[in-house]
Coordinates of C-alpha atoms (C1' of nucleotides) in Angstrom, one line a residue:
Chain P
X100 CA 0.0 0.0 0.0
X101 CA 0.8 3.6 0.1
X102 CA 3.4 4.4 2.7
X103 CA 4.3 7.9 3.4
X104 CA 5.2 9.4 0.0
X105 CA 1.9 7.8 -1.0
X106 CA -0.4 8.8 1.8
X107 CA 1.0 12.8 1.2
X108 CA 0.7 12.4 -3.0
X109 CA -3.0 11.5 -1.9
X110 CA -3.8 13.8 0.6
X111 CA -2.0 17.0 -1.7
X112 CA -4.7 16.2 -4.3
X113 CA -7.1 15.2 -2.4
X114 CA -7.9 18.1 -0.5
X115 CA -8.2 20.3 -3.4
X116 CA -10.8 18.3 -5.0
X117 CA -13.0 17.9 -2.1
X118 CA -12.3 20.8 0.6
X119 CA -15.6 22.8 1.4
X120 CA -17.8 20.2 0.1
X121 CA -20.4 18.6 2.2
X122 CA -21.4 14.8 2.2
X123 CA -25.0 14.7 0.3
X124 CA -25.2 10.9 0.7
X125 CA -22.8 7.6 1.1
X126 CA -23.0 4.2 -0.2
X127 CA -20.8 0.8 0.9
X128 CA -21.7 -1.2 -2.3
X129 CA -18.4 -3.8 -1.0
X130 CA -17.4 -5.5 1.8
X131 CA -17.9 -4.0 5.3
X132 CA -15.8 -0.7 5.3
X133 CA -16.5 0.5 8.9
X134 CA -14.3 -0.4 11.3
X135 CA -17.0 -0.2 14.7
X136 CA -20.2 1.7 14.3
X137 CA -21.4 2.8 11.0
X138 CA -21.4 7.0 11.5
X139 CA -24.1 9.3 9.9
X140 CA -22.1 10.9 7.4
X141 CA -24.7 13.3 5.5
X142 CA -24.5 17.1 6.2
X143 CA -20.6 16.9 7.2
X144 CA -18.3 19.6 5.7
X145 CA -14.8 18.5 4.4
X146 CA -12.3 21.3 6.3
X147 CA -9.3 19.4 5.7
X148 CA -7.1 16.4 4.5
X149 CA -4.2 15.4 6.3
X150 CA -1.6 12.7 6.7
X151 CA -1.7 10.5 9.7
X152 CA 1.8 8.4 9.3
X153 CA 0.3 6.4 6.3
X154 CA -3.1 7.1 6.5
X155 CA -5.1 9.9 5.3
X156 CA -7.3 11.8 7.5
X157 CA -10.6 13.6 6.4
X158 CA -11.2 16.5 8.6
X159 CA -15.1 17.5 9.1
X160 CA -16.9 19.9 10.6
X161 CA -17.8 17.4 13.5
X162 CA -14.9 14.7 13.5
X163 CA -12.8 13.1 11.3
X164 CA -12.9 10.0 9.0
X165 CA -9.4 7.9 9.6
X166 CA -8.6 5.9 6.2
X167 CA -6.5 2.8 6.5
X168 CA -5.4 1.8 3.3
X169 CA -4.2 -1.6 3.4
X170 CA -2.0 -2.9 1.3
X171 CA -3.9 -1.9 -1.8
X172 CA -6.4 1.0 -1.2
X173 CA -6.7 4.3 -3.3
X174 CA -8.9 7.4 -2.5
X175 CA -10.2 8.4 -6.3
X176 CA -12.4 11.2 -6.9
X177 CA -15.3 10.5 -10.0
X178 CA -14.1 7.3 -11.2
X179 CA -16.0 4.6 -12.7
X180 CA -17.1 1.9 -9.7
X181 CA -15.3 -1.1 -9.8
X182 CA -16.0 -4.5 -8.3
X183 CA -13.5 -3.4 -5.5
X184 CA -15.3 0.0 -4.6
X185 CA -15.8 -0.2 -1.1
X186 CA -17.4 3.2 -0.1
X187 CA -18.5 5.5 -2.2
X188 CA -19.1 9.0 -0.6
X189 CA -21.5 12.0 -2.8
X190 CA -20.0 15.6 -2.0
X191 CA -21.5 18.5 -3.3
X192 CA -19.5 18.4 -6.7
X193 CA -18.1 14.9 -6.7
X194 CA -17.6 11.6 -5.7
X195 CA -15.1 10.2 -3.3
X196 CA -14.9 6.4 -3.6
X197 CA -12.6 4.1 -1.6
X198 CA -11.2 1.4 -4.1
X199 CA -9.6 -1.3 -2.1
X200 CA -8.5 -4.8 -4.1
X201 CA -7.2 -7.0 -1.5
X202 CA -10.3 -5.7 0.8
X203 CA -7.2 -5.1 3.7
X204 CA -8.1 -1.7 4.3
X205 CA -10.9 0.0 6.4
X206 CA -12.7 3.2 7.8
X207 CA -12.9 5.0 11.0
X208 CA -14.6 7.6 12.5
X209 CA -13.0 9.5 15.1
X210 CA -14.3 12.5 17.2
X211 CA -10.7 14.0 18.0
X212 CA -7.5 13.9 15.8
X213 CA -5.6 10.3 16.3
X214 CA -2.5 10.3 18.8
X215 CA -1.6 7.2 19.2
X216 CA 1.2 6.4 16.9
X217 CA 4.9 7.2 17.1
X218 CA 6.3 10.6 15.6
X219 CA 6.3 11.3 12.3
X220 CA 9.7 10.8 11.0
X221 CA 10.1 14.6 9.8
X222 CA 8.6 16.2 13.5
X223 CA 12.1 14.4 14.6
X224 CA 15.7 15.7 15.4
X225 CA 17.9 13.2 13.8
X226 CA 19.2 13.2 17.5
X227 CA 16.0 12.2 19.0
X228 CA 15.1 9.6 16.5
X229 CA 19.1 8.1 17.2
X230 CA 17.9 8.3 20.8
X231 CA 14.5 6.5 20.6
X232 CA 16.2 3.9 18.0
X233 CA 18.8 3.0 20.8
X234 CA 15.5 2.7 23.4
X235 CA 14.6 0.0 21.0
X236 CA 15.8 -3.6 21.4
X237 CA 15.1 -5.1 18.0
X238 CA 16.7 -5.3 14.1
X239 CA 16.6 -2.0 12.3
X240 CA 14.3 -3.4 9.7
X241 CA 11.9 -3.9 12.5
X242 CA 11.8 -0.9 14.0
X243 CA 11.6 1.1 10.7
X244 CA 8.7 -1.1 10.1
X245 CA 7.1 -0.3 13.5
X246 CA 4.5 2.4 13.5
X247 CA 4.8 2.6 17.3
X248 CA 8.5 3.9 16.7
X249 CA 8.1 5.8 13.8
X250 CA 4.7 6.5 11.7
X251 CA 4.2 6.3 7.7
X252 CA 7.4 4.1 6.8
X253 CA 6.7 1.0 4.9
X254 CA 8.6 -2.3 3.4
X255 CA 9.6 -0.4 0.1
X256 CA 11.0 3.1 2.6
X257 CA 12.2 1.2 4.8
X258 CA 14.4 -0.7 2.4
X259 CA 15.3 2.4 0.3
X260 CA 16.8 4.0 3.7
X261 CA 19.0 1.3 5.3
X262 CA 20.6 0.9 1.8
X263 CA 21.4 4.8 1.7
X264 CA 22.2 4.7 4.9
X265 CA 24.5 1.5 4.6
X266 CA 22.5 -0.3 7.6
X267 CA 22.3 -3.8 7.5
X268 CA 18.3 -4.8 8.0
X269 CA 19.4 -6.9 10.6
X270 CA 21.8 -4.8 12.7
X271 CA 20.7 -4.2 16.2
X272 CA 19.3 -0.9 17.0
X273 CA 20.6 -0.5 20.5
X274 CA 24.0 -1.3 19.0
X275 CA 24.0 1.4 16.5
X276 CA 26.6 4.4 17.1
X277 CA 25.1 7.1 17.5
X278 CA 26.6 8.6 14.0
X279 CA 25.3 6.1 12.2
X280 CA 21.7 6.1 13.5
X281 CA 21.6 9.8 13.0
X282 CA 22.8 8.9 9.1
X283 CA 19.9 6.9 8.9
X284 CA 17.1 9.6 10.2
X285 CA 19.0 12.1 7.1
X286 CA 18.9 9.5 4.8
X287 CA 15.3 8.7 5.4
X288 CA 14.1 12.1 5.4
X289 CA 16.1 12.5 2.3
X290 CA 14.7 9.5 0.9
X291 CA 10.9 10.6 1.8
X292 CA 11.5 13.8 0.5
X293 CA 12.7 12.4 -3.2
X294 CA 9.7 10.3 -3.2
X295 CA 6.8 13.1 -2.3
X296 CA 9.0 15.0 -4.6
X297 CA 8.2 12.8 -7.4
X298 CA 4.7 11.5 -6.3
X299 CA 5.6 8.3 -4.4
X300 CA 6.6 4.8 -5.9
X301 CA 3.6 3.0 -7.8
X302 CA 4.7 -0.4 -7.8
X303 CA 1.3 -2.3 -8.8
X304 CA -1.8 -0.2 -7.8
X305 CA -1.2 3.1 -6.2
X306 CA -2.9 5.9 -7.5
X307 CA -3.4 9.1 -6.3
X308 CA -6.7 10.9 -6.0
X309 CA -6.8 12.0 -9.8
X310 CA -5.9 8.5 -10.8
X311 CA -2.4 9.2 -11.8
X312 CA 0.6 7.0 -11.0
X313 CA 4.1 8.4 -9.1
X314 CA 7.2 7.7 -10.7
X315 CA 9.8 7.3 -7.6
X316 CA 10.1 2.9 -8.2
X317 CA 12.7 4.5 -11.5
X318 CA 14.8 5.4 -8.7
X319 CA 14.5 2.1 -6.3
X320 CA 18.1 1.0 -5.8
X321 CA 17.4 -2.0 -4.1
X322 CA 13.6 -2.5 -3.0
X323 CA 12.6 -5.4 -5.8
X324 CA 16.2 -5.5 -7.1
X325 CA 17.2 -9.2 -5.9
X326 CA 20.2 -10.7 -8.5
X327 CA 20.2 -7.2 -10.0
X328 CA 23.7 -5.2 -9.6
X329 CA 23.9 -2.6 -6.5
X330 CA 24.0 0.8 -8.0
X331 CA 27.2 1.5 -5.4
X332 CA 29.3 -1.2 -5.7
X333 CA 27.8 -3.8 -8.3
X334 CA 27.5 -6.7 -5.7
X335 CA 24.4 -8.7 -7.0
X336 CA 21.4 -7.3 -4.4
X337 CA 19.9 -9.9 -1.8
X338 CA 16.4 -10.8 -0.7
X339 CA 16.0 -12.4 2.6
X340 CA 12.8 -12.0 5.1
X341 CA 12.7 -10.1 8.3
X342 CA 9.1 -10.0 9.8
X343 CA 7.2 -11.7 7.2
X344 CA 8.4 -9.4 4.8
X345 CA 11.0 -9.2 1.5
X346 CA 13.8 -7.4 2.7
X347 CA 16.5 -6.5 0.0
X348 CA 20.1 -5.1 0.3
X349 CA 23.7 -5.3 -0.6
X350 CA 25.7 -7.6 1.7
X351 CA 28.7 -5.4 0.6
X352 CA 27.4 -2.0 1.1
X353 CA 25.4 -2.3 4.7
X354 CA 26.8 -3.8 7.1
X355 CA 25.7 -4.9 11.0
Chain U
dC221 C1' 0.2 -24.8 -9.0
dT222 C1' 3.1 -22.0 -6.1
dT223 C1' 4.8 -17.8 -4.4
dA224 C1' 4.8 -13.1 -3.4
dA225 C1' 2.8 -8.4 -3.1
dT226 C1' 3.1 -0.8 -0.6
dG227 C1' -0.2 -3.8 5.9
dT228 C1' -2.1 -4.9 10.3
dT229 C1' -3.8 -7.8 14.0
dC230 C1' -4.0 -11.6 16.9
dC231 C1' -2.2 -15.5 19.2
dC232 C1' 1.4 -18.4 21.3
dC233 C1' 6.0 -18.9 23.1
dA234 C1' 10.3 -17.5 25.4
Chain X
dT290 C1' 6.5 -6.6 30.0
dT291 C1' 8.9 -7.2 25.7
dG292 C1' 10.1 -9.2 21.5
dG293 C1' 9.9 -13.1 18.0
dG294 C1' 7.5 -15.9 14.8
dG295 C1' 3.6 -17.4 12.4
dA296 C1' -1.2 -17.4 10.7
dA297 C1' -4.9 -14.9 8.9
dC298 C1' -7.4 -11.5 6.1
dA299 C1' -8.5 -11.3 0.0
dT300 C1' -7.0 -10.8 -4.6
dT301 C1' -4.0 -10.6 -8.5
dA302 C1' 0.1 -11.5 -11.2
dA303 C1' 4.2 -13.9 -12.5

DNA sequence: CTTAATGTTCCCCA
DNA sequence: TTGGGGAACATTAA
């Protein structure tokens, strides 16, 4: 799913398209969408759209609708309904529909602004995230992953930044000097920034609220690259799995 | 037919 | 209490 870069591409167009407008009527024509109790959402004015970590926030007059987008969810205004349209909501001057393939995402409604996840990455000194990444007794890959430590980055981001920052996915976090985890926070922000910067990585589905694909997975340099050459040193890239997940890197380049 | 895919949650074990 | 590992959710594509 979107991570980060993805969730921001949405919520930039998004809110254009849909800020001001007020919810004339919504229809769940999929599987259930709501996570807890279905909320009334005719008569609710869009103020906002904002980025939660990796999910995209829909600010309202009178609370906010949270959307987790799974592994393969898109937020697409006035496109034709698909067999995987799981919500489809009627503003004033268009229609916000929820397309979601492997069904893994979901809505919820919230009556205050969520709080419970880690920091986003760029409200962090590179000092502070160096600190909480020593706090943390687990595998760099891990925590990355971990939305508790940090919120928005994914298994592509995560990736991306260890091999920039020339972190082995399994190093131990509590073992990393202090230099090198604060090498890691730059990277990443650099790395996040690159991304936005060119509308986020569209490996199979993701699509931003127009319907247009990012371009960033032409600059992956080792996120889906197994057997291919590292772009540093030429050492074929390796695929191994750390939490249930593909993990790619060079062997020669990151080291514990 | 098998495996893997941008994610999260739940359950069991140490 | 913390962390690790695996299964599960549903669908597509190689």
């Amino acid at each position: 799913m979107p991570e980060l870069p993805e969730a921001e591409t949405i919520v930039r167009t998004l809110e254009p398209l849909i800020q001001g407008q007020r919810i004339l009527s919504a229809d769940y024509p999929g599987r259930r969408v709501w996570r807890g109790d279905v909320p009334e959402l005719k008569g609710l004015a869009v103020v906002n759209v904002r980025r939660y970590g990796k999910q995209v926030l829909v600010g309202f007059d009178k609370g906010h609708l949270l959307v987790r987008l799974g592994m393969t969810g898109a937020l697409i205004v006035d496109q034709i309904p698909t067999p995987y349209t799981r919500a489809v909501l009627t503003l004033s001057h268009c229609r916000l529909m929820f397309e979601d393939i492997r069904q893994f995402g979901w809505f919820e409604f919230l009556d205050e602004a969520p709080t419970q996840l880690g920091p986003d990455p760029f409200d962090l000194t590179s000092t502070a995230f160096a600190q909480r990444l020593r706090l943390r007794k687990t595998r760099a890959k891990v925590a990355l992953l971990d939305q508790q430590f940090i919120r928005g980055v994914g298994n592509i981001y995560t990736d991306e930044a260890l091999f920039r920052a020339g972190i082995h996915p399994n190093a131990h976090t509590h073992k990393l000097r202090a230099a090198r985890a604060e090498r890691l926070h730059q990277e990443l922000i650099a790395l996040l920034n690159e991304a936005i910067s060119l509308r986020g990585s569209s490996i199979s589905d993701y699509v931003d609220a127009s319907g247009e694909k990012g371009s960033f997975q032409l600059r992956h340099r080792v996120y889906g690259k197994e057997g291919e050459p590292c772009p540093v040193c030429g050492t074929a890239i390796e695929r191994i799995v750390i939490a249930q997940r593909g993990t790619h890197f060079c062997a020669r380049c990151q080291k514990a």
